[in-house]
Short mmCIF file of C-alpha atoms and ligand atoms in Angstrom, two decimals:
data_model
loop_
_atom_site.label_atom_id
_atom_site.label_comp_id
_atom_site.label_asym_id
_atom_site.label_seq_id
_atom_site.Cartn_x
_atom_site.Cartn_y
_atom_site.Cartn_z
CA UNK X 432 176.58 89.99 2.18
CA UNK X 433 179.49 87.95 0.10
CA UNK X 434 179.61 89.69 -3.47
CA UNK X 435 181.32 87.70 -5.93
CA UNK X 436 184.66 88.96 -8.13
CA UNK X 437 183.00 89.89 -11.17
CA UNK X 438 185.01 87.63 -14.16
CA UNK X 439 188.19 89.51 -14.56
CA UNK X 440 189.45 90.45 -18.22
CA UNK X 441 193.30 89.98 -19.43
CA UNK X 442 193.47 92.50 -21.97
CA UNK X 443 196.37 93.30 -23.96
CA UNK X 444 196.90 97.02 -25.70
CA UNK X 445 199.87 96.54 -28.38
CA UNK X 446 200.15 100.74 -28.60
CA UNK X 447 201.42 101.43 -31.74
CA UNK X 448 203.10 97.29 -32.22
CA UNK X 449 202.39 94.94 -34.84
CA UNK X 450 202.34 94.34 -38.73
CA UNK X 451 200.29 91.64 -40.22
CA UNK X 452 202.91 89.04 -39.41
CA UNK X 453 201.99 89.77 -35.95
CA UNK X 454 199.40 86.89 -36.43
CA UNK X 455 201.42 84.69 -35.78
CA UNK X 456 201.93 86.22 -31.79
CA UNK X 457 198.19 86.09 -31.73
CA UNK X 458 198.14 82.39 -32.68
CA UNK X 459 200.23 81.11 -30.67
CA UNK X 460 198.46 82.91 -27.99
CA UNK X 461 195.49 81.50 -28.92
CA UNK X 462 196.21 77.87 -28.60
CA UNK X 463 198.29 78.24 -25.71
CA UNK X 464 194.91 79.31 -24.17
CA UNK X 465 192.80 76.79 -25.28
CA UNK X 466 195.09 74.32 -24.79
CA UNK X 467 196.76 75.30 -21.47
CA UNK X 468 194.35 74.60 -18.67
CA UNK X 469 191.25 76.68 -18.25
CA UNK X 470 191.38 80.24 -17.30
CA UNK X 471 188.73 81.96 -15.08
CA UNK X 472 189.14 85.58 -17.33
CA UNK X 473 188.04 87.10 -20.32
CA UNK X 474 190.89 87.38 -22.60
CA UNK X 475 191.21 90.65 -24.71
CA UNK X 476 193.78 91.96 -27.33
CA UNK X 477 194.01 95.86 -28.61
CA UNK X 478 196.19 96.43 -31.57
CA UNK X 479 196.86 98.87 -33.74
CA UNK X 480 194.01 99.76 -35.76
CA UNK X 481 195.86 98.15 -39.18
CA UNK X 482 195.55 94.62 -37.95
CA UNK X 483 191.93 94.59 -36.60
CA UNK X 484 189.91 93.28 -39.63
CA UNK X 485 192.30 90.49 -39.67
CA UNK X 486 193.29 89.73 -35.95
CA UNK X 487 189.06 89.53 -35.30
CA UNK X 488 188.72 87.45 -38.30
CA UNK X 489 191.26 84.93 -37.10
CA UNK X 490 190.16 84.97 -33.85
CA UNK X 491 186.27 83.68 -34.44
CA UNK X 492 185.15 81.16 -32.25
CA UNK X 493 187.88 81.69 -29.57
CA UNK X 494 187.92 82.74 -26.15
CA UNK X 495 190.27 85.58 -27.52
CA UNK X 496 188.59 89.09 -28.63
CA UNK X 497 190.02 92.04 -30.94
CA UNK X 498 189.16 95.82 -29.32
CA UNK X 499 190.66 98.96 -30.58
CA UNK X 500 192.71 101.89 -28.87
CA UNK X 501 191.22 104.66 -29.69
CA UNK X 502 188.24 105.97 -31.52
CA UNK X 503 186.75 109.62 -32.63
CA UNK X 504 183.32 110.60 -30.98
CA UNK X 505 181.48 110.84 -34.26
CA UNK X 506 180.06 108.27 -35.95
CA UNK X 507 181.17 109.40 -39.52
CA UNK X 508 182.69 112.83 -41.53
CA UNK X 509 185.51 114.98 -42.18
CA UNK X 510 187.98 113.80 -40.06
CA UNK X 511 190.98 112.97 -41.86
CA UNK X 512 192.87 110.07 -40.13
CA UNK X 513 190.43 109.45 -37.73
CA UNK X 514 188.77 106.18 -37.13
CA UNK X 515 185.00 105.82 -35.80
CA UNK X 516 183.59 103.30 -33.59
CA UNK X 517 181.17 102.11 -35.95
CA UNK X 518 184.14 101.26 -37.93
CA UNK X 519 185.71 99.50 -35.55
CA UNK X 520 182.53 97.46 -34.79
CA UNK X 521 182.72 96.77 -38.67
CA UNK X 522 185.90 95.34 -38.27
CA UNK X 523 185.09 92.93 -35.86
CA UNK X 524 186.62 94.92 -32.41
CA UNK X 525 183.75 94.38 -29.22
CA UNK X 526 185.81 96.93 -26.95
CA UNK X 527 187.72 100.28 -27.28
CA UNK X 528 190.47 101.76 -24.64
CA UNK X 529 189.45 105.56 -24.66
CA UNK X 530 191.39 107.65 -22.34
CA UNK X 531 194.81 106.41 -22.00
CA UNK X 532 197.58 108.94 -20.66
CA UNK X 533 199.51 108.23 -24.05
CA UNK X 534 196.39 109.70 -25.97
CA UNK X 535 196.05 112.31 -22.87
CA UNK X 536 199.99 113.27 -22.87
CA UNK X 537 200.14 112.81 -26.95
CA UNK X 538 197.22 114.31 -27.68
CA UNK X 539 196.12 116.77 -25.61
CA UNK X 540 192.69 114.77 -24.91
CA UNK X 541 190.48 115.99 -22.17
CA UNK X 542 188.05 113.71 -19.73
CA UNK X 543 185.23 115.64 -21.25
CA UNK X 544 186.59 114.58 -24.76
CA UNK X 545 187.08 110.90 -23.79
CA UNK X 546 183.56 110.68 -22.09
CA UNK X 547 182.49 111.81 -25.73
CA UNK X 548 184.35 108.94 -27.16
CA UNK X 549 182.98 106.05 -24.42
CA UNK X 550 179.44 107.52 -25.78
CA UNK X 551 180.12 106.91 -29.03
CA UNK X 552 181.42 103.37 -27.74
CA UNK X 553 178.47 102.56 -26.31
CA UNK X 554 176.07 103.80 -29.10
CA UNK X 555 177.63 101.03 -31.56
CA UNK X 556 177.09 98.63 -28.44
CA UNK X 557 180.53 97.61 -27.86
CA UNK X 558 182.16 97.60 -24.06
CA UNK X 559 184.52 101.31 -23.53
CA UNK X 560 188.21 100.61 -21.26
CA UNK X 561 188.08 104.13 -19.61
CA UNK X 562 191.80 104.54 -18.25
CA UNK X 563 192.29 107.32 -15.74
CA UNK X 564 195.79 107.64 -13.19
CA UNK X 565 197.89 109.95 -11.48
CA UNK X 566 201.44 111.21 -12.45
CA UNK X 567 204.35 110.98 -10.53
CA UNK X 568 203.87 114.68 -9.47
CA UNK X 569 200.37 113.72 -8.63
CA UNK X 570 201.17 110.97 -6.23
CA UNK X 571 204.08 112.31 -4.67
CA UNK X 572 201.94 115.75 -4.14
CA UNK X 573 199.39 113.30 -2.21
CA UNK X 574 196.56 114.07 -4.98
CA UNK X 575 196.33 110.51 -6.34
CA UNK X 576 192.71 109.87 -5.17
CA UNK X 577 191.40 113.39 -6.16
CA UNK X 578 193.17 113.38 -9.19
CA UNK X 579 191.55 109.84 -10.11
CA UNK X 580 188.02 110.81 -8.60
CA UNK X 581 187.81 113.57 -10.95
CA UNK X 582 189.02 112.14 -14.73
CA UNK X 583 186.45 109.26 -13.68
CA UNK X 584 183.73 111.80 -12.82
CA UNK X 585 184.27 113.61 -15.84
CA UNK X 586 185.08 110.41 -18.67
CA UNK X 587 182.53 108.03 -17.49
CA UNK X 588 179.29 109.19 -19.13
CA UNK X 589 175.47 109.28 -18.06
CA UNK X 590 173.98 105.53 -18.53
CA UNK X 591 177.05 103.73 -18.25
CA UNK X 592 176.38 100.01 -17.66
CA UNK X 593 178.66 97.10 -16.04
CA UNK X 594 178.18 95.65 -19.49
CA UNK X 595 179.31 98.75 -21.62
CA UNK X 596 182.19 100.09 -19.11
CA UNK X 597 185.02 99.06 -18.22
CA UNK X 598 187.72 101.30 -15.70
CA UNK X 599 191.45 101.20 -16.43
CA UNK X 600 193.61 102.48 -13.52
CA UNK X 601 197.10 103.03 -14.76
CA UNK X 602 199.42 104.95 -12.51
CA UNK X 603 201.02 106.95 -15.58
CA UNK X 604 204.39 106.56 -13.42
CA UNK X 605 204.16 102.80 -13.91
CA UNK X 606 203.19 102.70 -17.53
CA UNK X 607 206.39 100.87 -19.09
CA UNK X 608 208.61 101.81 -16.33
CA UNK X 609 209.01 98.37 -14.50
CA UNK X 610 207.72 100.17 -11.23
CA UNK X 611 204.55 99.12 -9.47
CA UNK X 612 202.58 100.87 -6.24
CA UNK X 613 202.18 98.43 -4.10
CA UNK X 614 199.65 96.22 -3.81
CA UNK X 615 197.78 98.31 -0.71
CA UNK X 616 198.25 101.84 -2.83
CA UNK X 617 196.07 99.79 -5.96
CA UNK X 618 193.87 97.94 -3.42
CA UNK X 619 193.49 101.77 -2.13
CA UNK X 620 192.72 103.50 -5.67
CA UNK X 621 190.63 100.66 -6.10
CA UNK X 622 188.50 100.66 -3.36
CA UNK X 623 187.92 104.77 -3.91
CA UNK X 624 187.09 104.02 -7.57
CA UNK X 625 184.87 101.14 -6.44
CA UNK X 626 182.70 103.68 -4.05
CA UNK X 627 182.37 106.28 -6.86
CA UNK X 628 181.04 103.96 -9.24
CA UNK X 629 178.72 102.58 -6.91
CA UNK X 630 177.62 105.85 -5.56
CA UNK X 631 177.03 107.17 -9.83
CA UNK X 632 175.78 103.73 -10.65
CA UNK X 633 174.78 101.53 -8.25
CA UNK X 634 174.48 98.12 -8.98
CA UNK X 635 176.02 98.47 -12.32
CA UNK X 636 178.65 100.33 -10.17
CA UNK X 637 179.32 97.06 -8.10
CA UNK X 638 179.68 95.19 -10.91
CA UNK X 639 181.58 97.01 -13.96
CA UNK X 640 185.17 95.42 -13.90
CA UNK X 641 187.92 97.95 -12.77
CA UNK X 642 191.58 96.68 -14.14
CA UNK X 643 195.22 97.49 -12.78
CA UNK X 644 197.56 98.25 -15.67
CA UNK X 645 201.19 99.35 -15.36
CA UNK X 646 203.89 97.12 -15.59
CA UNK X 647 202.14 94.30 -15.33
CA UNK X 648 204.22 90.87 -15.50
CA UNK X 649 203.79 87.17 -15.72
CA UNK X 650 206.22 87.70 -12.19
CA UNK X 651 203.76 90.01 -10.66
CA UNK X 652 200.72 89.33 -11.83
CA UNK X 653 199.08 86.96 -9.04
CA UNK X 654 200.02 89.62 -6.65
CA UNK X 655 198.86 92.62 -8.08
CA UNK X 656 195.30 90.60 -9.22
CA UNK X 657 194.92 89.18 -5.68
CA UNK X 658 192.71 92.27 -4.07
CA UNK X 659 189.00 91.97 -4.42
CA UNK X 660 188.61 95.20 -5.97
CA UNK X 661 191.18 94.29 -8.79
CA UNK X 662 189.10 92.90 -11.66
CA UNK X 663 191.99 91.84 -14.37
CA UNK X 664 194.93 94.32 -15.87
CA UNK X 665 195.48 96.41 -19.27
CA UNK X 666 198.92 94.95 -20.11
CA UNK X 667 201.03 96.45 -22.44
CA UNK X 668 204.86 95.26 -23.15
CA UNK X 669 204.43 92.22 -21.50
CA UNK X 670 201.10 91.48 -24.03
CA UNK X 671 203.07 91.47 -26.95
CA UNK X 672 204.68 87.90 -26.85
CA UNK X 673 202.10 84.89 -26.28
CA UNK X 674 204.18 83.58 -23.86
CA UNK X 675 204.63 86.63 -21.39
CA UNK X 676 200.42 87.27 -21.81
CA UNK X 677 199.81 83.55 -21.17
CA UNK X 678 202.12 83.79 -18.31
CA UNK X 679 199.65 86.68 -16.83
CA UNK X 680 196.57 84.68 -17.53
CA UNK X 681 198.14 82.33 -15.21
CA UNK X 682 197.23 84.53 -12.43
CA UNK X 683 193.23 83.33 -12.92
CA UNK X 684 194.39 79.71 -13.41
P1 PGA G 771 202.87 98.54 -19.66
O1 PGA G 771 201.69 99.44 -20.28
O2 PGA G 771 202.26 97.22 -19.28
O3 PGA G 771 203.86 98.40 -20.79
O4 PGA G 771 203.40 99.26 -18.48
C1 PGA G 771 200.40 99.41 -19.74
C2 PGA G 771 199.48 100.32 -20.53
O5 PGA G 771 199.91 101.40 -20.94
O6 PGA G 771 198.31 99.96 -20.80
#
């Protein structure tokens, strides 16, 4: 049986980038996608939780949608500084990165935390990013794919549906490092992450979208997006300036 690429996603996570004049990045992104020639991808931008309510309100009626990097688990209470995903659904954000190594390095979070937080994703119906990724210790200590089999076991939750969930694998060595594995080590991390899904999920497992991030460059792009299992990328540096993320989206072109 031929299985078809499910539609890849660009998305962009700005970290902790952008004021409100940051608009401006987003416009300009914005018509050079609809006026560039068509791309085959979903086209997704994460940034700081400041700018949401704006960014989503600007963005209405265009191929490009707001998410959110982070949220709590609960849907409401005393939490100072904390941000729910019902709030970011009242903002106007449709998807939420939970898991990245920033938030697992900076804050201590556990998979069993962020599996708490893709719940609460998917209770306000909007689409989870679950990152997961080894460590330079990891991979040179040849425990990449157990390492990665288990933060997916443990943050993907019960019920999770190709249209709710959405993988992230970012090698944490890569993260905003200008190194890359090669393409075979991501087709390989893929493929494993690929079986595990489908084994937990099964047909939602063959379809939810799993996305290369790390380093990610309009120069490297086509490459790295090329493998079968590779279903778009979580971009961060390079997602900042319309011209560098349009030059990624070129790799669906
Ligand atoms: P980078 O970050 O593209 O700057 O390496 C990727 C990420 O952390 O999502």
């Amino acid at each position: 049986m031929i299985e078809d690429k499910p539609t890849a996603i660009a998305a962009g996570n700005w970290k902790m980038n952008g004021l409100k004049e940051s608009l401006e990045e987003l416009l300009a992104l914005r018509s050079a996608v609809e006026n560039g020639s068509d791309a085959d991808c979903e086209i997704l931008i994460c940034p700081p939780f400041t700018v949401i309510a704006a960014f989503a309100e600007a963005m209405k009626g265009s191929k490009v949608r707001i998410g959110a990097q982070d949220c709590h688990f609960k849907e409401s209470g005393a939490h100072t500084g904390d941000i729910s995903a019902s709030m970011l659904k009242d903002a106007g954000a449709t998807d939420v990165i939970v898991g990245h190594s920033e938030r697992r390095a900076d804050h201590g979070e556990s998979s069993e935390l962020i599996c708490r937080k893709a719940e609460a994703v998917h209770k306000e119906s909007l689409s989870a990013i679950i990152c997961v990724g080894e460590t330079q210790a990891e991979r040179e200590a040849g425990t990449t794919l157990s390492i990665v089999a288990d933060q997916l076991s443990k943050s993907v939750p019960e019920g999770s549906t190709a249209s709710n969930t959405v993988i992230a694998y970012e090698p944490v060595w890569a993260i905003g490092t200008g190194l890359t594995p090669t393409v075979d080590d991501v087709s390989e991390v893929h493929d494993a992450i690929r079986a595990d899904l489908v084994e937990r999920f099964g047909d939602d497992g063959r379809a939810m979208r799993i996305l290369y991030g790390g380093s990610v460059k309009p120069s490297n792009a086509a490459v790295l997006m090329a493998p079968f299992s590779v279903n778009g990328a979580l971009v961060g540096g390079a997602s900042l300036k319309a011209a560098d993320f349009n030059g990624i989206i070129d790799a669906w072109r």
